[in-house]
Coordinates of C-alpha atoms in Angstrom, one line a residue:
Chain A
M14 CA 59.6 146.3 63.0
K15 CA 62.5 148.6 63.4
S16 CA 64.9 148.7 66.2
L17 CA 68.0 150.4 67.5
Q18 CA 70.3 150.2 70.5
I19 CA 71.5 152.9 72.9
F20 CA 74.7 152.5 74.9
A21 CA 76.2 154.8 77.6
L22 CA 79.9 154.4 78.1
K23 CA 81.5 154.9 81.5
S24 CA 84.4 157.3 81.3
S25 CA 87.8 155.9 82.1
K26 CA 88.4 159.0 84.2
I27 CA 86.7 162.3 85.2
V28 CA 87.7 164.7 82.5
D29 CA 90.0 167.4 84.0
W30 CA 91.1 170.8 82.8
G31 CA 92.8 170.4 79.4
D32 CA 92.3 166.6 79.2
S33 CA 91.5 165.3 75.7
V34 CA 87.9 164.1 75.4
F35 CA 88.9 162.0 72.4
D36 CA 91.8 160.3 74.2
I37 CA 89.6 159.5 77.2
F38 CA 86.9 158.1 74.8
L39 CA 89.5 155.7 73.2
E40 CA 90.5 154.6 76.7
S41 CA 86.9 154.2 77.7
I42 CA 85.9 152.0 74.8
K43 CA 89.0 149.9 75.5
N44 CA 88.2 149.5 79.2
E45 CA 84.7 148.5 78.3
N46 CA 85.7 146.2 75.4
F47 CA 83.3 148.2 73.2
E48 CA 83.7 148.2 69.4
I49 CA 82.7 151.2 67.4
E50 CA 80.9 150.4 64.2
D51 CA 80.3 152.2 60.9
D52 CA 77.2 154.5 61.2
D53 CA 77.2 154.7 65.0
V54 CA 76.1 158.0 66.3
I55 CA 78.3 159.1 69.1
T56 CA 76.8 161.8 71.6
I57 CA 79.1 163.7 73.9
T58 CA 77.9 165.8 76.8
S59 CA 79.2 169.4 76.2
K60 CA 80.4 169.7 79.8
I61 CA 83.5 167.5 79.1
Y62 CA 84.4 169.6 76.1
S63 CA 84.2 172.7 78.3
M64 CA 86.7 171.0 80.6
E65 CA 89.0 170.1 77.7
Q66 CA 88.9 173.7 76.4
K67 CA 89.0 175.2 79.9
A68 CA 85.9 177.2 79.0
A69 CA 85.3 178.2 82.6
V70 CA 85.6 181.3 84.7
I71 CA 86.4 181.9 88.4
L72 CA 83.0 183.3 89.4
K73 CA 84.3 185.7 92.1
D74 CA 86.6 187.4 89.6
V75 CA 83.5 188.6 87.6
I76 CA 82.4 192.1 88.4
P77 CA 78.6 192.4 87.9
S78 CA 77.1 195.4 86.1
E79 CA 73.9 197.1 87.3
E80 CA 71.9 195.1 84.8
A81 CA 73.4 191.9 86.2
I82 CA 72.6 192.8 89.8
K83 CA 69.0 193.4 88.7
L84 CA 68.9 190.0 86.9
A85 CA 70.4 188.3 89.9
E86 CA 67.8 189.7 92.2
K87 CA 65.0 188.6 89.9
S88 CA 66.5 185.0 89.5
T89 CA 68.0 184.8 93.0
L90 CA 71.3 183.8 91.2
N91 CA 74.7 185.0 92.1
P92 CA 75.3 188.5 90.4
S93 CA 78.6 187.4 88.9
L94 CA 76.8 184.5 87.3
A95 CA 74.1 186.8 85.9
Q96 CA 76.9 188.9 84.4
L97 CA 78.3 185.7 82.7
V98 CA 74.9 185.0 81.3
L99 CA 74.8 188.5 79.9
N100 CA 78.2 188.1 78.4
E101 CA 77.5 184.7 76.9
S102 CA 74.1 185.7 75.4
K103 CA 75.5 189.1 74.2
G104 CA 72.9 190.7 76.3
E105 CA 70.0 188.8 74.8
V106 CA 68.1 187.8 78.0
Y107 CA 64.3 187.7 77.9
G108 CA 63.2 187.1 81.5
A109 CA 64.0 185.2 84.6
V110 CA 62.5 182.8 87.0
Y111 CA 63.8 181.2 90.3
K112 CA 67.4 180.1 89.6
A113 CA 67.2 180.6 85.8
I114 CA 67.6 183.4 83.3
L115 CA 66.1 183.0 79.9
A116 CA 68.9 183.7 77.5
K117 CA 69.4 183.4 73.7
T118 CA 72.7 182.0 72.4
D119 CA 73.9 180.6 69.1
Y120 CA 72.2 177.3 70.1
G121 CA 68.7 178.6 70.9
L122 CA 66.9 179.6 74.1
S123 CA 68.2 178.1 77.3
A124 CA 68.5 178.6 81.0
N125 CA 71.5 180.7 82.0
A126 CA 73.1 180.5 78.5
G127 CA 74.1 176.9 79.3
I128 CA 76.4 178.0 82.1
D129 CA 76.7 175.3 84.8
Q130 CA 78.0 175.3 88.3
S131 CA 77.5 171.6 88.9
N132 CA 79.9 168.9 87.8
C133 CA 82.9 171.3 87.8
P134 CA 85.4 172.4 90.5
E135 CA 84.1 174.7 93.2
G136 CA 84.2 178.3 92.5
Y137 CA 84.1 177.9 88.8
A138 CA 81.3 178.4 86.3
L139 CA 81.5 176.2 83.2
L140 CA 80.7 177.9 80.0
L141 CA 79.5 176.0 76.9
P142 CA 82.4 174.8 74.7
R143 CA 83.6 177.2 72.0
N144 CA 82.7 176.0 68.5
P145 CA 81.0 172.7 69.2
D146 CA 80.4 171.9 65.5
N147 CA 84.2 171.9 65.0
A148 CA 84.7 169.8 68.1
A149 CA 82.2 167.2 66.7
L150 CA 83.9 167.3 63.3
E151 CA 87.4 166.8 64.7
F152 CA 86.1 163.9 66.9
K153 CA 84.5 162.3 63.9
N154 CA 87.7 162.6 61.8
R155 CA 89.8 161.2 64.6
I156 CA 87.6 158.2 65.0
K157 CA 88.1 157.6 61.2
D158 CA 91.9 157.9 61.6
A159 CA 92.1 155.8 64.8
L160 CA 89.5 153.1 64.2
G161 CA 88.7 153.3 60.5
K162 CA 85.0 153.8 61.2
E163 CA 82.6 156.4 59.7
V164 CA 80.4 157.8 62.5
A165 CA 78.3 160.7 63.2
V166 CA 79.0 163.0 66.3
I167 CA 76.7 165.2 68.3
I168 CA 77.7 167.4 71.2
T169 CA 74.8 167.8 73.6
D170 CA 73.5 170.3 76.2
S171 CA 70.5 170.0 78.5
R172 CA 67.2 171.9 77.8
T173 CA 63.7 172.1 79.2
I174 CA 60.3 172.0 77.5
P175 CA 57.8 174.8 78.1
L176 CA 55.5 174.2 81.1
K177 CA 57.0 170.7 81.7
K178 CA 59.2 169.6 84.5
G179 CA 62.6 168.0 84.0
T180 CA 65.5 168.2 81.6
S181 CA 65.7 166.9 78.0
A182 CA 68.7 167.4 75.7
V183 CA 69.5 169.2 72.5
A184 CA 72.4 169.2 70.0
I185 CA 74.8 172.1 70.1
G186 CA 77.3 170.6 67.7
V187 CA 77.0 168.0 64.9
A188 CA 79.1 166.3 62.3
G189 CA 78.4 163.5 59.8
I190 CA 74.6 163.6 60.1
D191 CA 71.9 166.0 58.9
P192 CA 70.5 167.3 62.3
I193 CA 67.0 167.8 60.8
I194 CA 64.7 165.4 58.9
D195 CA 62.6 167.3 56.5
E196 CA 59.3 165.5 55.8
K197 CA 57.6 168.3 53.8
G198 CA 56.0 166.8 50.8
K199 CA 55.9 163.3 52.2
R200 CA 52.4 161.8 52.5
D201 CA 50.5 160.9 55.6
L202 CA 48.6 157.6 56.2
Y203 CA 45.7 158.9 54.0
G204 CA 48.0 159.9 51.2
Y205 CA 47.7 163.7 51.8
K206 CA 50.9 165.7 51.6
M207 CA 52.5 166.8 54.9
M208 CA 52.8 170.5 55.1
I209 CA 55.2 171.5 57.8
T210 CA 56.7 168.5 59.4
T211 CA 60.3 168.5 60.1
R212 CA 61.8 166.3 62.8
A213 CA 64.5 167.3 65.3
L214 CA 66.8 164.3 64.6
A215 CA 70.0 165.5 66.4
D216 CA 68.0 166.9 69.3
N217 CA 66.0 163.7 69.6
L218 CA 69.2 161.5 69.5
S219 CA 70.6 163.8 72.3
T220 CA 67.6 163.2 74.4
A221 CA 67.5 159.5 73.7
T222 CA 71.1 158.9 74.9
N223 CA 70.4 161.2 77.9
L224 CA 68.1 158.4 79.1
L225 CA 71.2 156.4 80.1
M226 CA 73.9 159.1 80.6
G227 CA 72.6 160.9 83.7
E228 CA 73.5 164.3 85.0
T229 CA 74.7 163.6 88.6
D230 CA 77.7 161.3 89.3
E231 CA 77.1 158.6 86.7
K232 CA 80.4 159.5 84.9
M233 CA 78.8 158.6 81.6
P234 CA 79.5 161.4 79.2
Y235 CA 79.4 159.3 76.1
G236 CA 76.4 157.8 74.3
I237 CA 76.2 155.6 71.3
I238 CA 73.2 155.0 69.1
R239 CA 73.4 152.0 66.9
G240 CA 71.0 150.7 64.2
L241 CA 69.5 154.1 63.2
E242 CA 68.9 154.5 59.5
Y243 CA 70.3 157.9 58.4
A244 CA 72.1 159.3 55.4
R245 CA 75.7 160.4 56.0
A246 CA 76.1 164.2 55.6
H247 CA 79.0 166.5 55.3
N248 CA 79.4 170.3 56.0
V249 CA 76.6 170.2 58.4
S250 CA 76.2 172.6 61.3
V251 CA 73.9 172.9 64.3
K252 CA 72.9 176.3 62.9
S253 CA 70.6 174.6 60.5
T254 CA 68.4 173.5 63.5
L255 CA 67.6 177.0 64.6
M256 CA 64.1 178.3 64.0
P257 CA 63.8 181.9 62.6
E258 CA 62.6 183.9 65.5
N259 CA 59.3 185.0 63.9
Y260 CA 58.3 181.4 63.1
C261 CA 59.0 180.1 66.6
L262 CA 55.7 179.3 68.5
Y263 CA 57.2 180.3 71.9
F264 CA 59.6 183.0 71.0
A265 CA 57.6 185.1 68.5
P266 CA 54.8 185.9 70.9
L267 CA 57.3 186.9 73.6
L268 CA 59.1 189.2 71.1
E269 CA 55.8 190.7 70.0
L270 CA 54.9 191.6 73.6
I271 CA 58.3 193.0 74.3
N272 CA 58.0 195.3 71.2
K273 CA 54.5 196.3 72.3
T274 CA 55.8 197.1 75.8
N275 CA 58.7 199.1 74.5
E276 CA 56.3 201.2 72.3
T277 CA 54.1 202.3 75.2
Chain Z
M15 CA 78.3 150.5 80.4
K16 CA 74.5 150.7 80.2
S17 CA 72.4 149.9 77.3
L18 CA 68.8 149.7 76.1
Q19 CA 66.9 148.8 73.1
I20 CA 64.2 150.6 71.3
F21 CA 61.6 148.9 68.9
A22 CA 58.9 150.4 66.7
L23 CA 56.1 148.0 65.8
K24 CA 54.4 148.1 62.5
S25 CA 50.6 148.2 63.1
S26 CA 48.7 145.3 61.7
K27 CA 46.2 147.8 60.2
I28 CA 45.5 151.6 60.1
V29 CA 43.5 152.3 63.2
D30 CA 40.1 153.3 62.1
W31 CA 37.2 155.1 63.9
G32 CA 36.3 153.1 67.0
D33 CA 38.9 150.4 66.5
S34 CA 40.6 149.0 69.7
V35 CA 44.1 150.2 70.0
F36 CA 44.8 147.4 72.3
D37 CA 43.4 144.6 70.1
I38 CA 45.4 146.0 67.1
F39 CA 48.5 146.0 69.3
L40 CA 48.0 142.3 70.2
E41 CA 47.6 141.5 66.5
S42 CA 50.7 143.6 65.6
I43 CA 53.0 141.8 68.1
K44 CA 51.7 138.5 66.9
N45 CA 52.3 139.4 63.2
E46 CA 55.9 140.5 64.1
N47 CA 56.6 137.6 66.4
F48 CA 57.4 140.1 69.1
E49 CA 57.3 139.1 72.8
I50 CA 56.5 141.6 75.5
E51 CA 58.7 141.3 78.6
D52 CA 58.3 142.4 82.2
D53 CA 59.4 146.1 82.6
D54 CA 59.1 147.0 78.9
V55 CA 57.9 150.6 78.4
I56 CA 55.3 150.8 75.7
T57 CA 54.7 154.1 74.0
I58 CA 51.6 154.8 71.9
T59 CA 51.0 157.8 69.6
S60 CA 48.0 159.7 70.9
K61 CA 46.6 159.8 67.4
I62 CA 45.4 156.2 67.3
Y63 CA 43.7 156.7 70.7
S64 CA 41.9 159.7 69.2
M65 CA 40.7 157.4 66.4
E66 CA 39.6 154.7 68.9
Q67 CA 37.7 157.3 70.9
K68 CA 36.4 159.2 67.8
A69 CA 37.8 162.3 69.4
A70 CA 37.4 164.2 66.1
V71 CA 35.3 166.9 64.6
I72 CA 34.1 167.6 61.1
L73 CA 35.8 170.9 60.6
K74 CA 33.2 172.6 58.4
D75 CA 30.5 172.1 61.1
V76 CA 32.4 174.4 63.5
I77 CA 31.2 178.0 63.5
P78 CA 34.0 180.3 64.3
S79 CA 33.6 183.2 66.8
E80 CA 35.1 186.7 66.2
E81 CA 38.1 185.8 68.3
A82 CA 38.6 182.6 66.3
I83 CA 38.5 184.6 63.0
K84 CA 41.2 187.0 64.4
L85 CA 43.4 184.1 65.5
A86 CA 42.8 182.5 62.1
E87 CA 44.1 185.6 60.3
K88 CA 47.1 185.8 62.5
S89 CA 48.0 182.1 62.0
T90 CA 46.7 181.7 58.5
L91 CA 44.8 178.8 59.8
N92 CA 41.2 177.8 59.0
P93 CA 38.8 179.8 61.2
S94 CA 37.0 176.7 62.3
L95 CA 40.3 175.1 63.4
A96 CA 41.1 178.3 65.3
Q97 CA 37.7 177.9 67.1
L98 CA 38.6 174.3 68.0
V99 CA 41.9 175.4 69.4
L100 CA 40.0 177.9 71.6
N101 CA 37.6 175.2 72.7
E102 CA 40.2 172.6 73.5
S103 CA 42.4 175.2 75.4
K104 CA 39.5 176.7 77.2
G105 CA 40.5 180.0 75.6
E106 CA 44.0 179.9 76.9
V107 CA 45.9 180.9 73.8
Y108 CA 49.1 183.1 74.1
G109 CA 50.0 184.0 70.6
A110 CA 50.2 182.7 67.0
V111 CA 52.8 182.2 64.3
Y112 CA 52.4 180.9 60.7
K113 CA 50.2 177.8 60.9
A114 CA 50.4 177.4 64.7
I115 CA 48.6 178.9 67.7
L116 CA 50.3 178.7 71.0
A117 CA 47.8 177.0 73.3
K118 CA 47.8 175.7 76.9
T119 CA 46.0 172.6 77.7
D120 CA 46.1 170.0 80.5
Y121 CA 49.3 168.7 78.9
G122 CA 51.3 171.9 78.7
L123 CA 51.9 174.4 75.9
S124 CA 51.6 173.1 72.3
A125 CA 50.8 174.1 68.8
N126 CA 47.1 174.2 68.2
A127 CA 46.2 172.4 71.4
G128 CA 47.4 169.1 69.8
I129 CA 44.7 169.2 67.1
D130 CA 45.9 167.5 63.9
Q131 CA 44.6 167.4 60.4
S132 CA 47.2 165.0 59.1
N133 CA 46.9 161.2 59.4
C134 CA 43.1 161.4 59.7
P135 CA 40.3 161.3 57.2
E136 CA 39.8 164.4 55.0
G137 CA 37.6 167.1 56.5
Y138 CA 38.2 166.0 60.0
A139 CA 40.3 167.5 62.8
L140 CA 41.6 165.0 65.2
L141 CA 41.6 166.2 68.9
L142 CA 43.8 164.7 71.6
P143 CA 42.3 161.6 73.2
R144 CA 40.2 162.2 76.3
N145 CA 41.8 161.1 79.6
P146 CA 45.1 159.6 78.2
D147 CA 46.3 158.7 81.8
N148 CA 43.3 156.4 82.0
A149 CA 43.9 155.0 78.5
A150 CA 47.5 154.3 79.5
L151 CA 46.4 152.5 82.7
E152 CA 43.8 150.5 80.9
F153 CA 46.3 149.3 78.3
K154 CA 48.7 148.4 81.1
N155 CA 46.1 146.3 82.9
R156 CA 45.1 144.6 79.7
I157 CA 48.7 143.7 78.9
K158 CA 48.9 142.1 82.4
D159 CA 45.6 140.2 81.9
A160 CA 46.4 139.0 78.3
L161 CA 50.1 138.4 78.5
G162 CA 51.0 138.3 82.3
K163 CA 53.6 141.0 81.9
E164 CA 54.1 144.1 84.0
V165 CA 54.8 147.0 81.7
A166 CA 54.7 150.7 81.8
V167 CA 52.7 152.7 79.2
I168 CA 53.1 156.2 77.8
I169 CA 50.7 158.0 75.5
T170 CA 52.7 160.5 73.4
D171 CA 52.1 163.7 71.5
S172 CA 54.5 165.8 69.4
R173 CA 56.0 169.0 70.6
T174 CA 58.7 171.5 69.6
I175 CA 61.6 173.1 71.5
P176 CA 61.9 176.9 71.6
L177 CA 63.9 178.4 68.7
K178 CA 64.7 174.9 67.4
K179 CA 63.3 173.4 64.2
G180 CA 61.6 170.0 64.1
T181 CA 59.4 168.0 66.4
S182 CA 60.2 166.0 69.5
A183 CA 57.6 164.2 71.6
V184 CA 56.2 164.4 75.1
A185 CA 54.0 162.2 77.3
I186 CA 50.3 163.1 77.7
G187 CA 49.4 160.0 79.6
V188 CA 51.3 157.5 81.8
A189 CA 50.9 154.4 83.7
G190 CA 53.2 152.1 85.7
I191 CA 56.2 154.5 85.7
D192 CA 57.1 157.7 87.5
P193 CA 57.2 160.2 84.7
I194 CA 59.8 162.4 86.5
I195 CA 63.1 161.5 88.0
D196 CA 64.0 163.8 90.9
E197 CA 67.7 164.1 91.4
K198 CA 67.5 166.8 94.0
G199 CA 69.9 166.1 96.8
K200 CA 72.0 163.7 94.7
R201 CA 75.6 164.6 94.3
D202 CA 77.5 165.7 91.2
L203 CA 81.0 164.4 90.1
Y204 CA 82.7 166.6 92.7
G205 CA 80.4 165.6 95.5
Y206 CA 78.3 168.8 95.6
K207 CA 74.6 168.4 96.1
M208 CA 72.5 169.0 93.0
M209 CA 70.0 171.7 93.6
I210 CA 67.3 171.7 91.0
T211 CA 67.8 168.8 88.6
T212 CA 64.8 166.7 87.6
R213 CA 64.6 164.7 84.5
A214 CA 61.7 164.4 82.1
L215 CA 61.8 160.6 82.0
A216 CA 58.4 160.0 80.3
D217 CA 58.9 162.9 77.8
N218 CA 62.4 161.6 77.0
L219 CA 61.2 158.1 76.5
S220 CA 58.5 159.5 74.1
T221 CA 61.1 161.3 72.2
A222 CA 63.4 158.3 72.1
T223 CA 60.8 156.0 70.5
N224 CA 59.8 158.7 68.1
L225 CA 63.2 158.3 66.4
L226 CA 61.8 155.1 64.9
M227 CA 58.0 155.7 64.9
G228 CA 57.8 158.4 62.3
E229 CA 55.0 160.9 61.6
T230 CA 54.1 160.3 58.0
D231 CA 53.1 157.0 56.5
E232 CA 55.3 154.6 58.5
K233 CA 52.3 153.0 60.2
M234 CA 54.4 152.6 63.4
P235 CA 52.2 153.9 66.2
Y236 CA 53.8 151.6 68.9
G237 CA 57.2 151.9 70.5
I238 CA 58.9 149.6 73.0
I239 CA 61.9 150.5 75.2
R240 CA 63.6 147.5 76.8
G241 CA 66.5 147.5 79.3
L242 CA 65.8 150.7 81.0
E243 CA 66.1 150.6 84.8
Y244 CA 63.2 152.2 86.4
A245 CA 61.1 151.7 89.5
R246 CA 57.5 150.5 88.9
A247 CA 55.0 153.1 90.1
H248 CA 51.3 153.1 90.8
N249 CA 48.7 155.9 90.8
V250 CA 50.8 158.1 88.5
S251 CA 49.6 160.9 86.3
V252 CA 51.0 163.0 83.6
K253 CA 49.8 166.0 85.7
S254 CA 53.0 165.6 87.9
T255 CA 55.1 166.5 84.8
L256 CA 53.6 170.0 84.6
M257 CA 55.7 172.9 85.7
P258 CA 54.0 175.6 87.8
E259 CA 53.5 178.6 85.5
N260 CA 55.6 181.0 87.5
Y261 CA 58.6 178.6 87.6
C262 CA 58.6 177.9 83.8
L263 CA 61.6 179.6 82.1
Y264 CA 59.6 180.2 78.9
F265 CA 56.1 180.8 80.1
A266 CA 56.6 183.0 83.2
P267 CA 58.3 185.9 81.1
L268 CA 55.4 185.7 78.6
L269 CA 52.8 185.9 81.4
E270 CA 54.6 188.8 83.0
L271 CA 54.6 190.7 79.7
I272 CA 50.9 190.0 79.2
N273 CA 50.1 191.3 82.6
K274 CA 52.2 194.4 82.0
T275 CA 50.5 195.0 78.7
N276 CA 47.1 194.6 80.2
E277 CA 47.8 197.1 82.9
T278 CA 48.8 199.9 80.5

């Protein structure tokens, strides 16, 4: 038998513009009498890093382009929001459905390039934090300095699974843990070599803590996984979790059709 | 603070053709001195149900059609396997990449309609179990009869996230738990109503236990989540986790392009 534990920590306060995510974490574990241990994996919702970094825009100040206005019609989103999605994805949008634009960013395919209008002050649109790998590494190093513990850190964002309802989570920044487990060459139950199995460790840890963290008013932006066996890793980046476009089961067929449509 | 525990149980034996998944589970918890409690959520990998149900085919006996041969070329898969994917998806395939065909089944979009050649005897292709909702319900009822405990049961399959490497898991059968948490109408941190947030509870629980269960030779087909707050639910089905095609962020743009291509 194997086992692990997952905790969600209540934040000592709602993270406001410019507040330190790390300082509030230290306050929160103190309030909860929670002790961090070596090899804990700490997950942090990206939203509070966006607040720390003030990675947000006053929506009505954004002037939508013609392309944004078209996208807004298709998605029934605010045209200024559609413009922000175009900006954040550098124009890489691949379609739209009700209230969501399919956009590609440095962190994969997502709805509206991760831009969020909930859980932030009215009139603002919250962007994803800038350089979340770096934010994760800094948090990990500050835990080492402040508490003497070696942990792994994952910054998370929400995501959906094709043709399934409801949100899961993925990693958009990592430190101290290899985000992918490669099982190529390992053997299956019958001793045959596995050909292509890799496991999305950091994404799966993000989803697991999300079970407790909530997305409404739970005020639980921090998750902790304890008891997981993993090898410590340095110089890691969430970039290594990205699938090349032409190997992606969902994206490659879409691209192929786009190319075909453009040819005709 | 909230917390939960996840366990992965070592199977008392490798599940063979026609073996009872439930009987082996009972043996396994006995071997491990593990006691099931009320409200535990038990996850079971679909593969062992396929073995119980003998939902498998001798690959070389399958005669591939022309369409299957084309699909096999595109995916570099065995033509007989491509034929099985066509059979299992009732012809609903939407593209192919190296070693994977994008297929739609009753459980969403997946690689190769969930057909697996690893972790089953050589020469066979393992299909998804027939009627996993029913299998989950039967397992739940037998736990009640044998141990007197009210649990929830989830049958799981592996899945990938667009443009991300590595496997996660989803539910393909559920009993005793509402697979979706609907947070529409709840309020965010600033008191504004949430518009479209639903959470993929059963899928996320599948992914969470998958952190421990492994996909190679770990022989851990059973997961248990303990400490999760959820409302018991009856008459549930994994069907309620499916997104209508025209609302799916990934699938709707693909469909639109297919329709456009067919028109020209």
